[in-house]
Tab-separated table of C-alpha atoms in Angstrom:
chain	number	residue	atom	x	y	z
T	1	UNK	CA	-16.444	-123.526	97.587
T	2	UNK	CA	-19.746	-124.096	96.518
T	3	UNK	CA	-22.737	-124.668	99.041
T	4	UNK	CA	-24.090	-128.337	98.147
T	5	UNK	CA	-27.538	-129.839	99.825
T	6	UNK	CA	-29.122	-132.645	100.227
T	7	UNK	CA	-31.703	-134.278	97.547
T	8	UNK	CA	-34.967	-135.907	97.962
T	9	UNK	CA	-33.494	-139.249	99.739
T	10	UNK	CA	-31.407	-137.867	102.206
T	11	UNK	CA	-30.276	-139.915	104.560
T	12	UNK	CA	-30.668	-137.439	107.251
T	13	UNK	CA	-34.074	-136.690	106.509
T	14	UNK	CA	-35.135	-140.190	107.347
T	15	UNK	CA	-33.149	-139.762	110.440
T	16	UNK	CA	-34.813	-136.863	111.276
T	17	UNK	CA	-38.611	-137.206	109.928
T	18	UNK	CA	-38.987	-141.211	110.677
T	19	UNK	CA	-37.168	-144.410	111.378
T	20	UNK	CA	-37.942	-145.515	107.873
T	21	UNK	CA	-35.639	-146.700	105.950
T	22	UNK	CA	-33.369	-144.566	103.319
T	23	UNK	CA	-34.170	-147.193	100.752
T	24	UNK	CA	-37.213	-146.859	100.153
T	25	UNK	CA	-37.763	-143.350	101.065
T	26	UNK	CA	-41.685	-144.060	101.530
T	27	UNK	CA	-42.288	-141.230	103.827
T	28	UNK	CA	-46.160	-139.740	104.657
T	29	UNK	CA	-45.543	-136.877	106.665
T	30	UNK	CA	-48.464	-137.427	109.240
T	31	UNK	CA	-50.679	-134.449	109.854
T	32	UNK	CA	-49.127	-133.675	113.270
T	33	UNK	CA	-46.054	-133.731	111.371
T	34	UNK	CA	-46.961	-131.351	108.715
T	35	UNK	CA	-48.305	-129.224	111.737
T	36	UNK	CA	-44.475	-128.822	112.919
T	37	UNK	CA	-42.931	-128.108	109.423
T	38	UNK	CA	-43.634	-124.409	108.949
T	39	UNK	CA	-40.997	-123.113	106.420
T	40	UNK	CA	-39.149	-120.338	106.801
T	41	UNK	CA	-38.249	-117.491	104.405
T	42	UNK	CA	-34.650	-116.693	104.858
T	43	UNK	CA	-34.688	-113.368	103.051
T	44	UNK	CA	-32.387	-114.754	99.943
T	45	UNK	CA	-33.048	-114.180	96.637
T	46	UNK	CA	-35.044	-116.670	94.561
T	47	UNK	CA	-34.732	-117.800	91.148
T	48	UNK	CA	-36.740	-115.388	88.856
T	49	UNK	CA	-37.433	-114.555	85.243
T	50	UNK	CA	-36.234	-116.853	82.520
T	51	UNK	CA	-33.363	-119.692	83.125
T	52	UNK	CA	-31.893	-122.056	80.602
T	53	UNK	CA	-31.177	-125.782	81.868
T	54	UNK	CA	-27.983	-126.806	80.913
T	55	UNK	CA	-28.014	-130.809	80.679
T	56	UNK	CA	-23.873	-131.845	81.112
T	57	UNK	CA	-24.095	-135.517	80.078
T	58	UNK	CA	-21.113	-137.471	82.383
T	59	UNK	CA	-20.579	-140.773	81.032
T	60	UNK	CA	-22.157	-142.854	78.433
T	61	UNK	CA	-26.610	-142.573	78.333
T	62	UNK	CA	-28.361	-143.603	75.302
T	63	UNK	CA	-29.842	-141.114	73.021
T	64	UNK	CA	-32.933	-142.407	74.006
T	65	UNK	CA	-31.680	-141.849	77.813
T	66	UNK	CA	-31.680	-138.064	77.041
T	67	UNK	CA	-34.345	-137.851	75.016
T	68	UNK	CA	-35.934	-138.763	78.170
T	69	UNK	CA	-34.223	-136.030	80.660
T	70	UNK	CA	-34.631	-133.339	77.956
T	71	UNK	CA	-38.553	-133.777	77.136
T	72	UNK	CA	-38.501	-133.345	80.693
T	73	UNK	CA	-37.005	-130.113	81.190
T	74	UNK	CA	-39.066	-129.060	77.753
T	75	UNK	CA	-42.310	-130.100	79.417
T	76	UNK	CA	-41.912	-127.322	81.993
T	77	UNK	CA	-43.111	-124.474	80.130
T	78	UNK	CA	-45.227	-126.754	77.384
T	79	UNK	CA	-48.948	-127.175	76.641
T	80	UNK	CA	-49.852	-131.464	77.489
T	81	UNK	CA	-52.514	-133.233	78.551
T	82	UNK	CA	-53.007	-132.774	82.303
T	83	UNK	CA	-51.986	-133.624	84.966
T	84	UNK	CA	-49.067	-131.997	83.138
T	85	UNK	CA	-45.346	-131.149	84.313
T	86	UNK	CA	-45.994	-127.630	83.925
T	87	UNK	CA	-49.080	-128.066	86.113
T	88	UNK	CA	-46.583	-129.440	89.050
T	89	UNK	CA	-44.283	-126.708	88.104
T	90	UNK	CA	-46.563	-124.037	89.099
T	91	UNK	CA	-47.042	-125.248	92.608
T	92	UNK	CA	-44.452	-123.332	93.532
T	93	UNK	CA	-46.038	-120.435	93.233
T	94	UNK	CA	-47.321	-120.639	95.841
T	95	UNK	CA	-43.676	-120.119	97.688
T	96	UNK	CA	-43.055	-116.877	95.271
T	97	UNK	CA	-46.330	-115.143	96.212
T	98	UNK	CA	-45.215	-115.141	99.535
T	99	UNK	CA	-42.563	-112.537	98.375
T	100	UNK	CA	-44.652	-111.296	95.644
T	101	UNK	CA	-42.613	-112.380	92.978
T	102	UNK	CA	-43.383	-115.322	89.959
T	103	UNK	CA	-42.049	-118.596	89.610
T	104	UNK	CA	-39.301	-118.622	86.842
T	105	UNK	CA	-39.770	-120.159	83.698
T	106	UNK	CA	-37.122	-123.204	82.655
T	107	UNK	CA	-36.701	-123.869	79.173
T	108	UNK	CA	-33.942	-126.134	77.664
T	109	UNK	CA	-30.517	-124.711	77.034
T	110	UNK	CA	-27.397	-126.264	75.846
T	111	UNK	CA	-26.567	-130.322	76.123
T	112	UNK	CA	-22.423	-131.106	76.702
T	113	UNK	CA	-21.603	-134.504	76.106
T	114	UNK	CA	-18.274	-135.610	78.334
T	115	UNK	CA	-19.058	-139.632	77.205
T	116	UNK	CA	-14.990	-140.547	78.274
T	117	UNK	CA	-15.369	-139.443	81.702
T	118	UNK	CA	-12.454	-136.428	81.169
T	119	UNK	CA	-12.211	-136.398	85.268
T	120	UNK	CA	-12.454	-140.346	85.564
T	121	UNK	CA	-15.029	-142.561	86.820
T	122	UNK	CA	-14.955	-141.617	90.874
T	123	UNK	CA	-15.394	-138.194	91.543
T	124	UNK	CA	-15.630	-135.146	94.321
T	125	UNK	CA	-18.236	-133.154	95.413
T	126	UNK	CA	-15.456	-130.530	93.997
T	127	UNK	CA	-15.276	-132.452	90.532
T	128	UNK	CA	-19.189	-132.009	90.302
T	129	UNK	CA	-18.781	-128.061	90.593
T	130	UNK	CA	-15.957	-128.029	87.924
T	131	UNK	CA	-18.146	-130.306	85.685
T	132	UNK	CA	-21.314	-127.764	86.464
T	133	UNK	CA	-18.852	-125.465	85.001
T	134	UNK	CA	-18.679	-126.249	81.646
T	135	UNK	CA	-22.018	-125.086	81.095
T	136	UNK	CA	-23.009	-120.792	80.533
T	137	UNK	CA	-22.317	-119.139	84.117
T	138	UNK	CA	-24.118	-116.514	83.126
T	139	UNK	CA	-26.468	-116.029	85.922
T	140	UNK	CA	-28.990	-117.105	84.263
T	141	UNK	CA	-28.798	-120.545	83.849
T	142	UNK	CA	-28.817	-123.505	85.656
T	143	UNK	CA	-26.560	-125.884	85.070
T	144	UNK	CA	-27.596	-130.225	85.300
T	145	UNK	CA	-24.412	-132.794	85.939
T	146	UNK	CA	-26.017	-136.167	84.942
T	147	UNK	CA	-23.272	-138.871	85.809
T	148	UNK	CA	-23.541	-142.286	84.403
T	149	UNK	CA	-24.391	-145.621	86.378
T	150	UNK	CA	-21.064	-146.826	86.160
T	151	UNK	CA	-19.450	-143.267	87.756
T	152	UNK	CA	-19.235	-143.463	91.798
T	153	UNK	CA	-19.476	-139.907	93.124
T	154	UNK	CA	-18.993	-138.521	97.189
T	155	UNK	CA	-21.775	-139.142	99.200
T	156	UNK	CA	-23.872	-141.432	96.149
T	157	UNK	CA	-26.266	-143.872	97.130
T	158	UNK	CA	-24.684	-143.587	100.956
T	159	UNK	CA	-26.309	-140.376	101.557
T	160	UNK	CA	-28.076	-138.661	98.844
T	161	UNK	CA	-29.357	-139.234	94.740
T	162	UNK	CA	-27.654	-135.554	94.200
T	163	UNK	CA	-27.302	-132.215	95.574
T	164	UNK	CA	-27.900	-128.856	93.931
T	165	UNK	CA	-26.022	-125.504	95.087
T	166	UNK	CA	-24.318	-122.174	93.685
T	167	UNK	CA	-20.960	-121.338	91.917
T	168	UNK	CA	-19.324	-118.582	93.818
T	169	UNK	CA	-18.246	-115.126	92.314
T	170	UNK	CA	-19.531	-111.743	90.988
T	171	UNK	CA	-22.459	-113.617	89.757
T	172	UNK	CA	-24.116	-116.392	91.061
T	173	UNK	CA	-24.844	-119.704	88.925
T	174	UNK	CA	-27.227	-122.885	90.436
T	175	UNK	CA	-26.599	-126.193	89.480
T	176	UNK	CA	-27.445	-129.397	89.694
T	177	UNK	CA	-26.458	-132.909	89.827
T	178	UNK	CA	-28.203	-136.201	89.739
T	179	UNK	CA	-26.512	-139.791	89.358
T	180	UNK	CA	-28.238	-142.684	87.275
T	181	UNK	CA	-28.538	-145.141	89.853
T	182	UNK	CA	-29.725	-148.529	88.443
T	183	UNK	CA	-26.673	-150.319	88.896
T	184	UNK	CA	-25.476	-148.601	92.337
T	185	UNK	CA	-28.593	-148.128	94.685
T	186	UNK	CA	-31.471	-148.024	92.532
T	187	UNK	CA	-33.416	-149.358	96.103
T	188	UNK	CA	-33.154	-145.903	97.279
T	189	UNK	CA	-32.888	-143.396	94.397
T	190	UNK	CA	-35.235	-145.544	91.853
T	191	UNK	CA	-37.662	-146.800	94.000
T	192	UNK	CA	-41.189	-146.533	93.918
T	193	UNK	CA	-39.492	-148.092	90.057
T	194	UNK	CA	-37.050	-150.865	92.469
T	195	UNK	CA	-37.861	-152.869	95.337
T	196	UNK	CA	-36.027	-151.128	98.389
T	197	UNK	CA	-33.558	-152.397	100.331
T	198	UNK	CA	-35.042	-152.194	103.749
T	199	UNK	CA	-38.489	-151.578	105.369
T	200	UNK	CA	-41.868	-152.501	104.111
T	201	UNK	CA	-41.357	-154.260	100.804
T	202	UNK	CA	-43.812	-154.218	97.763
T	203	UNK	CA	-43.891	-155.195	94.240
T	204	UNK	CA	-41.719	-152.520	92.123
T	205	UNK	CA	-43.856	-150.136	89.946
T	206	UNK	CA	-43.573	-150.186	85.999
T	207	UNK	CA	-41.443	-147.289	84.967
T	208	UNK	CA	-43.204	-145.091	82.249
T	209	UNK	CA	-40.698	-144.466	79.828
T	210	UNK	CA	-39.204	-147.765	80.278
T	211	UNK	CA	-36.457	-147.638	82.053
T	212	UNK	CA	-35.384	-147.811	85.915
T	213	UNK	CA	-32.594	-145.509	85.975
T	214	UNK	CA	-33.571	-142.508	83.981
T	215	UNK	CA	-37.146	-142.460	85.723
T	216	UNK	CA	-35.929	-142.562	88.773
T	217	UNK	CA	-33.356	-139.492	87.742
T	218	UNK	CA	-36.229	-137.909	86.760
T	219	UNK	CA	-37.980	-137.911	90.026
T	220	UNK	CA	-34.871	-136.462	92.003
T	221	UNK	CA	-34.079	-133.929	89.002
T	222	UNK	CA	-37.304	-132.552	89.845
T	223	UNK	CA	-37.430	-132.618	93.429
T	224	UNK	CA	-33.510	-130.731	93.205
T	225	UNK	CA	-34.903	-128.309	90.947
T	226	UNK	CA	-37.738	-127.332	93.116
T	227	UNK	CA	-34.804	-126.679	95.660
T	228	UNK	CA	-32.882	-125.006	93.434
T	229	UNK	CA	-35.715	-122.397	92.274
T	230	UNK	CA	-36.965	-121.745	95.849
T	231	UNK	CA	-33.443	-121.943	97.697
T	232	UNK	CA	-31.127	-121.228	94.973
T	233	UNK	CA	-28.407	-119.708	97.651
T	234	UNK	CA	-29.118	-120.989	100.815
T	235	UNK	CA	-31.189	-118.399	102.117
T	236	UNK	CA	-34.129	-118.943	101.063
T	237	UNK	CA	-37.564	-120.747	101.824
T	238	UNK	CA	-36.519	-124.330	104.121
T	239	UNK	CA	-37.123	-125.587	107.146
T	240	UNK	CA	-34.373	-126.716	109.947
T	241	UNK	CA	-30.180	-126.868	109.201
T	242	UNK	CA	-29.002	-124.904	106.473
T	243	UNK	CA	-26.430	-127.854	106.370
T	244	UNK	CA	-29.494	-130.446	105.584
T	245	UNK	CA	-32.805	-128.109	105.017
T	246	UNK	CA	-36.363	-129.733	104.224
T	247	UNK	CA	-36.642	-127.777	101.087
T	248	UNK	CA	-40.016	-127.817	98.943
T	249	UNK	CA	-39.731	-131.581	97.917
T	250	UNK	CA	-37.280	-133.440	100.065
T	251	UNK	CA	-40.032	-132.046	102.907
T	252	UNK	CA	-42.539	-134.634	101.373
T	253	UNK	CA	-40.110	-137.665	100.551
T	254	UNK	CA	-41.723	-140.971	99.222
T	255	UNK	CA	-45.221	-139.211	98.748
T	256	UNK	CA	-46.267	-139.349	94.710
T	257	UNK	CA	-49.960	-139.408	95.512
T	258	UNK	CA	-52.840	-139.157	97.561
T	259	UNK	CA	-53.290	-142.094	100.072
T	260	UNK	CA	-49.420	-142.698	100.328
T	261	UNK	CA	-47.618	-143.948	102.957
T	262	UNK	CA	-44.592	-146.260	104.354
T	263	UNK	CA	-43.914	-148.567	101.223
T	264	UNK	CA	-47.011	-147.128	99.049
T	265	UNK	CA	-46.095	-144.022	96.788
T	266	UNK	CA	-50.098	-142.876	96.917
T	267	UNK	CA	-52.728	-143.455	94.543
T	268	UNK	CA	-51.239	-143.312	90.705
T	269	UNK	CA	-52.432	-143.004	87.397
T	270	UNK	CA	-51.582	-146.618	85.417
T	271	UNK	CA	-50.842	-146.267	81.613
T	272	UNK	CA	-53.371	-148.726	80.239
T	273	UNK	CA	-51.379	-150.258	77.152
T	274	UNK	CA	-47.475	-150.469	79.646
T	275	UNK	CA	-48.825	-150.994	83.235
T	276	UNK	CA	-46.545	-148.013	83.883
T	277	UNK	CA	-47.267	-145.872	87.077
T	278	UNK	CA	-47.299	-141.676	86.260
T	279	UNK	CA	-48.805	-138.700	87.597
T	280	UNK	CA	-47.487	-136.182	85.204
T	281	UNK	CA	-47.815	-135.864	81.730
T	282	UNK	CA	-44.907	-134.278	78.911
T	283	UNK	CA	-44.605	-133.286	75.693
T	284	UNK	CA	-44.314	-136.087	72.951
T	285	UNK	CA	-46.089	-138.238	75.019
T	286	UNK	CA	-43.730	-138.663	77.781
T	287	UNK	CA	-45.475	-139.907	81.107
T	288	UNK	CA	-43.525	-138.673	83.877
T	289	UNK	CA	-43.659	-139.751	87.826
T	290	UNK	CA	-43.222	-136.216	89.963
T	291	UNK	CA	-42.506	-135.837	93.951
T	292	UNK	CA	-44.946	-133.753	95.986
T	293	UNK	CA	-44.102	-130.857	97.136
T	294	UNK	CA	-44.837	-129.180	100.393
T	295	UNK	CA	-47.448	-126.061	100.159
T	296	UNK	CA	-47.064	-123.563	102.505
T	297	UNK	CA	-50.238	-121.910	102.713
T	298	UNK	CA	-51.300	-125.065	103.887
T	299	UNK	CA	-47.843	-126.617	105.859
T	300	UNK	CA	-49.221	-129.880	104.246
T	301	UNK	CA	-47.952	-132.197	101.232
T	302	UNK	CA	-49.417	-131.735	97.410
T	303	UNK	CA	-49.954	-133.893	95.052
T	304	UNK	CA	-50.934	-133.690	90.933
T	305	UNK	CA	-53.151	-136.321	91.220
């Protein structure tokens, strides 16, 4: 059985860091807060070297839809104007030089398209690990699940945006998955890009590449994959349960830039021509809108702009 955690919403990180609503998940971790959230190195391995991202496509997206996803992955390890994604990536660093090792580099791999839905349109927490599957298991990879906004999975939109954990066996594979939640919940796995469902309400920012669901994908993606690289296994850098661990983005939940708090993301960058709200830039032009992440040299929340 794989070992699944909890994503950037998490219900019981709300429970457990505020009284704010899930919705919304506009969270500013206070500075006596950020005093009390010292992570822990659990002695696991990390994710080193060079990985492949494996993008399994679950249900029907647009071409445009992964065009989106994949310049994302792309804009990891590529040269664009900053604040870039690659320039977010290499905050966590600052988690590897703790073990004096080097952030791994993520380039794209392989994209499976499963547009009929071979497993049907409600699926396990099991289901996700057999769809993760399909992709290399190589060690070496990590493998995405991207489910559609017409598939219901476990635990979506009640308690979490998407989970990443670890195949079992010999060797060891991460994955991923992430639901497209316009249609379902996109108050708490879109927003600051949807007006939340509970809690301080503001107008709904403009989504930079045009489109509620896949940005707000994009901003979980990244806060799982920040899990995934610096607690691949479940034994590496968190803080509290193992069951539900404050990893290095879901520790900083609703925080986009400086300034933010309850209902405000923080201070953005605004795309003159769309309106849209960013604070990362991609390659091909792609304007991308990136959690914080929590730095522990200084137990505090970072943020690209």
């Amino acid at each position: 059985m794989a070992s699944i955690f909890s994503s950037t919403l998490l219900f019981n990180i709300f429970l457990m860091l505020s009284l704010l609503h899930l919705s919304s998940a506009a969270r500013k971790i206070a500075d006596s807060d950020q005093q009390q959230l010292q992570f822990q190195y659990h002695k696991g391995p990390l994710l080193t070297g060079k990985f492949s991202i494996n993008l399994i496509w679950y249900g029907q997206f647009k071409p445009s839809q992964r065009a989106i996803v994949s310049d994302f992955i792309t804009s990891f390890s590529a040269a664009a104007a900053k604040p870039s994604v690659a320039t977010w990536w290499k905050t966590t660093d600052k988690y590897y030089r703790l073990i004096k090792s080097s952030t791994p580099t993520f380039t794209l791999g392989t994209q499976i398209l499963d547009e009929n839905c071979s497993l049907g349109k409600s699926i396990t927490e099991k289901q996700i690990v057999q769809l993760a599957s399909k992709g290399a298991q190589n060690g070496a990879v990590v493998n995405v699940v991207l489910t559609s906004a017409d598939v219901a999975v476990e635990g979506f939109c009640s308690s979490r945006c998407g989970t990443h954990g670890s195949t079992v066996g010999a060797r060891k594979s991460a994955y991923v998955w992430v639901g497209n939640s316009e249609t379902q919940c996109p108050g708490q796995c879109a927003w600051p890009f949807h007006q939340p469902m509970y809690g301080p309400q503001s107008p709904p920012l403009v989504a930079p590449n045009n489109d509620v669901g896949l940005d707000g994908m994009v901003i979980n993606l990244a806060s799982l994959l920040a899990g995934t690289a610096t607690n691949p296994f479940g034994n590496g850098f968190f803080q509290g349960p193992k069951e539900a661990p404050l990893e290095a983005a879901s520790a900083c939940p609703g925080i986009y830039g400086k300034g933010a708090y309850p209902g405000f993301p923080g201070t953005l960058l605004v795309d003159p021509t769309s309106g849209a709200s960013y604070n990362a830039n991609g390659i091909n032009g792609r304007k991308y809108l990136l959690p914080a992440l929590f730095d522990p040299a200084t137990s505090a929340c970072s943020t690209l702009v």
